Amino acid sequence: MEFAELIKTPRADNVVLHCPFHLPVEGTLCLTGHHLIFSSRRQDNAEELWLLHSNIDSIEKRFVGSLGTIVIKCKDLRIIQLDIPGMEECLNIASSIEALSTLDSVTLMYPFFYRPMFEVLQDGWSSFLLEQEFELLSSVTNEWRLSCVNKEFSVCPSYPAVVIVPKCIDDDALRKVALFRHGGRFPVLSYYHKKNGMAMLRSSQPLTGTNGRRCKEDEKLINATLRSGRRGFVIDTRPLAVAQQARAKGGGFEQEVHYPQWRRIHKYIERFNILQESFIKLVEACNDQSHNMDRWLSKLEASNWLTHIKELLTAACLAAQCIDRESASVLVHGSEGTDSTLQVTSLAQIILDPRCRTIHGFQALIVREWLQAGHPFQQRCAQSAYSNSKQKWEAPVFLLFLECVWQIHRQFPCSFEFNEQFLITLFEHAYASQFGTFLGNNENERAKLKLPQKTMSLWSWVNRPEELSRFQNPLYEANSLVIWPSVAPQSLQLWEGVFLRWNRPSKFLEEAEAERIKIIKYNKELQAKVNVLRRQLAELEADGEVQEP
Amino acid sequence: MEHIRTTKVEQVKLLDRFSTSNKSLTGTLYLTATHLLFIDSSQRETWILHHHIAAVEKLPLTTSGCPLVIQCKNFRIVHFVVPRERDCHDIYNSLLQLSRTAKYEELYAFSYNPKQNESEQVKGWQLIDLAEEYKRMGVPNDYWQLSDANRDYKICETYPRELYVPRTASKPIIVGSSKFRSKGRFPVLSYYHKNKEAAICRCSQPLSGFSARCLEDEHMLQAISKANPSNRYMYVMDTRPKLNAMANRAAGKGYENEDNYSNIRFQFVGIENIHVMRSSLQKLLEVSGTRGLSVNDFLSGLENSGWLRHIKAVLDAAVFLAKAIAVESASVLVHCSDGWDRTSQVCSLGALLLDSYYRTIKGFMVLIEKDWISFGHKFSDRCCQLDGDPKEISPVFTQFLESVWNLTEQFPQAFEYNEAFLLQIHEHVHSCQFGNFLGNCQKEREELKLKEKTYSLWPFLLADQKKYQNPLYNPDFSPELTLLEPNTVSFNFKFWRNMYHQFDRSMHPRQSVFNLIMNTSEQNKQLEEDIKELETKIKRRNGQSDVVLEKEQEQTAHPAPVALKSPPCFQKEQPPLPVNDAVRTIEGSNTADNRYSELVSEFSKAEPAVVSLEYGVARMTC
């Protein structure tokens, strides 16, 4: 297919661009296969806009006389308005944008066309291999092994080719367990707590059905993670009633009789369309500046967004508490084990593992617990808060996770090597990107699309020194402790960096942030200078003493 | 002290108010003449000033003892469990007596002795000089003059002696106008904007009823508008909701009729009265004090309390006022009913938006002295300093501080002072430890001889100003007399956790960016000095042949200052705010110090933070 077929009017002059908190600018609008480009054609190119079509969530058009107006709502929640003279041009442009922003084939997406202007220092596609992770693990324990049972993605289509499982469980047993778990997602190691040797496993629901089917290998597998005489906890992210209903559809939960050493806790985490609706309501509330205080607060409440944040943080703290405080192993699952399960396991690691709070460690966490673990990014992030499509599979699961990280970050601002900007960047790229990292729903699909060969990895770009410095938290000081966030409603806040980002001028806040960074940097310079001077003085003094008879 | 029966009780438990696992500290409770003191087993002290106590409640006996809940005006709530009921009863009765004072002379300020000599005391009271402040604003001038009409408090008892009025307002006009205004509070100057030649004036409501008029009052307003050469109309802002103002007409009061006053633009701004504000805060505290609160209960409680709506209303009014002056160069007359609550809020916030001086530490003190203390905001009644009418209590001043805090959040570099400064002022408005806020008006303060018998708070705050400085402050942020324009869209207003939960440690971030920046910025100053010192030493070494002299200097050069040995960023041992014995004696009210020392341990990373999740493993449901 040629993109040109979709672009009837590639260019329009005298277009006026309205962005929030900027004066309207007049300029030229161009459409290319993947971008909407606006330029004021000023010498300094100060007023340029490059917008990925894939970043466009919805568009609206209206006319006053022959002047058409297109309102573009982006997946990163920004809203811009273009005034285009000429009805035909406007209609053409609107329909082109609509077509180009909803291409249904993955291979037509920009990452397949993007040619980076930078030199790749380290290929992000091979930066985070599970084998490396396993090597680290092997240095502290030999109770685990790397299994290639899923080499052809045949045992579990949504798992990566290699997984870490208890050493005493062979591949044949794994195949049997896979048949007993929804989507073949047998329990695998998610996190190993070095401090006390406890493990966090994740899986999908067991297929017990109404007649209480059991699987000896499954029981053996998860029992293998227990210390003798100790109990473990199964954290089921569904309420008991839902878990019970699931039996009628062939799903179910671990029954006490067959798992006597495990205690089951139901900690409900909302999913799918409920989350998506919550997201849409929150964004609506934030975008309406005319709300009086009561209306704003009731809209904020009605969105339920912060309730979801609190529930998720609480569940993650619970998992972390079981491991760190109760010295118990934990198995986390919901139904499919691709959404709320991953939210809980990854957040628990943020709380427990200082490595996950470094830039590199956080990337590794996202690769391991989200990309390799088979969170269906392409489905979940197909549309954002402005979409009208209301597809069941769209849900801001990953955004919710990022916001929880942000909430913990706010409570421990010195314990994270990365800054808020890094989280926002990940949010943006999960929804629209020039990189292939978040394309596809699992490793199997990514392999079929040959993403590592055909597209650039986000990590290749992020980890370049120039970029990395933008994402560094100047306050960071390694903190090896477990960090327990407060989940009281008074301690939680709206993530203004995402939800109010385009709704209020942020100049003063940015300047203040720059000043903070300046103070920290200046401190480091002064420290260095003092050290140099002190050494100089010491040398001079030493010389003096030598000269002295 | 005749009220104290039991001075010491051992084995008392202090419960954490938000923990569901009934975590508690055991220690000893002491009752002194001025404070209630709890020392836990790890020797941590909790001081509660008797004057800070708003309510004491004895709960029904439990198996572990007799619970005693103390609510303080600074939003501290402590929950003790006393083993024996008799001890609990004694303490309860003593606290009831001690926290209710009948006479001013029994307040802490009259016994508090900060070890200052008399001349220091006098100098302390002279630190803030309002005559100086009016001069700074640019009055007296061609249009405004000092009036001696109220020199003996004859015209208005609740106004200060020295008042500035338009030159054209003669004494008969002043007297006539004052008779037409509630409590005699006639229109006077509150702030003069010298660039715009426009004024903020304040007064109380006119006694207009349904049709009464007063020519002198009309002349008075005309004089004010004529005192502004750049604009012929002036605004009259009635800060009340229109309905309230109309209801007042039936009682012979009311608001200005635009037909009777030439060139006025009349405007209601709808701030609720003290009773609404009191119950609003009550509701807010009920919600925020709930254990195991859900997000939605919190948000709907916040909404139902109306608290943030009121804060927004106050700030919106201030923005309206400031814009009238800065944009239209129009003078504004502000009033409410009596002109000492909402009027004080709006006038002071308006001036704060207009004039960057009030965003400095000293300037903020001046602003409070001027618009709150001198113009007779009834601190004694509003803060319940003496046992009195509970219907007079209202958090009007707290709202003012909260509005300022909201501004500091939006403009992090515009203010010389920080949040701790606002909290400390709030603390002392209620502590009755210093004389500044005692009584309801200047006349009463003079009668109490406060300047001889008590001390002023301001010099103590100023001496400690390091603690209250905003490290991000940029004096050039807004050039003199440029308007600060806050965004008052609802989502900008947040619940002020550091005020209402200032003593609930588990709710706060475990690491404070603010303290870190503050320390670093302090350290930078020290490092700059060290560099200078080192450089001179090196220079001297290089250029000097006299070895003997060198030897001497070497001795002074070592050991290196301690600060240099510490890591550049966050330090565990070093308190975020300097707390030492000097501070303790100066502050006297140890509650404040305690707050910082509590935060110190909280922010230090060495201590694994306390989990404040509202579940325990014991409560897991299967």
Short mmCIF file of N, CA and C in Angstrom, two decimals, chain A residues 5-6 28 92 118 155 172 183 190 223 234 281 431 448 466 490 493 548:
data_model
loop_
_atom_site.label_atom_id
_atom_site.label_comp_id
_atom_site.label_asym_id
_atom_site.label_seq_id
_atom_site.Cartn_x
_atom_site.Cartn_y
_atom_site.Cartn_z
N GLU A 5 -1.70 7.29 -1.35
CA GLU A 5 -3.12 7.11 -1.72
C GLU A 5 -4.04 7.71 -0.65
N LEU A 6 -3.55 7.67 0.57
CA LEU A 6 -4.39 8.16 1.65
C LEU A 6 -4.28 9.68 1.83
N THR A 28 2.38 26.46 7.94
CA THR A 28 2.05 25.49 6.90
C THR A 28 1.93 24.11 7.52
N ASN A 92 -10.23 16.85 3.36
CA ASN A 92 -9.20 15.91 2.90
C ASN A 92 -8.22 15.59 4.02
N PHE A 118 20.95 8.56 15.05
CA PHE A 118 22.03 8.45 16.04
C PHE A 118 22.72 7.11 15.88
N VAL A 155 4.45 -24.28 24.13
CA VAL A 155 3.87 -24.64 25.44
C VAL A 155 3.01 -23.49 25.95
N ASP A 172 9.16 -31.91 31.13
CA ASP A 172 7.94 -32.69 30.95
C ASP A 172 6.88 -32.25 31.95
N GLY A 183 -4.09 -20.43 29.42
CA GLY A 183 -3.16 -19.93 28.41
C GLY A 183 -1.78 -20.55 28.51
N SER A 190 9.40 -14.84 39.25
CA SER A 190 9.33 -13.43 38.91
C SER A 190 10.43 -12.67 39.65
N ASN A 223 5.28 -25.95 45.39
CA ASN A 223 5.80 -26.35 46.71
C ASN A 223 7.32 -26.34 46.74
N VAL A 234 -0.74 -17.38 48.24
CA VAL A 234 -1.20 -17.18 46.86
C VAL A 234 -1.97 -15.87 46.88
N LYS A 281 -12.82 9.06 32.35
CA LYS A 281 -13.49 10.01 33.25
C LYS A 281 -12.50 10.97 33.90
N TYR A 431 2.26 4.12 24.03
CA TYR A 431 1.08 4.42 23.21
C TYR A 431 1.42 4.79 21.77
N LYS A 448 7.93 -13.04 15.34
CA LYS A 448 7.35 -13.21 14.00
C LYS A 448 7.46 -11.93 13.18
N GLU A 466 23.58 11.11 26.17
CA GLU A 466 22.87 12.40 26.07
C GLU A 466 21.45 12.27 26.59
N GLN A 490 -4.65 10.49 51.92
CA GLN A 490 -4.00 11.78 52.09
C GLN A 490 -2.59 11.78 51.52
N GLN A 493 -1.59 11.34 45.38
CA GLN A 493 -1.88 12.57 44.66
C GLN A 493 -2.15 12.29 43.20
N GLU A 548 62.00 21.78 55.51
CA GLU A 548 62.41 22.11 56.88
C GLU A 548 63.48 21.12 57.35
#
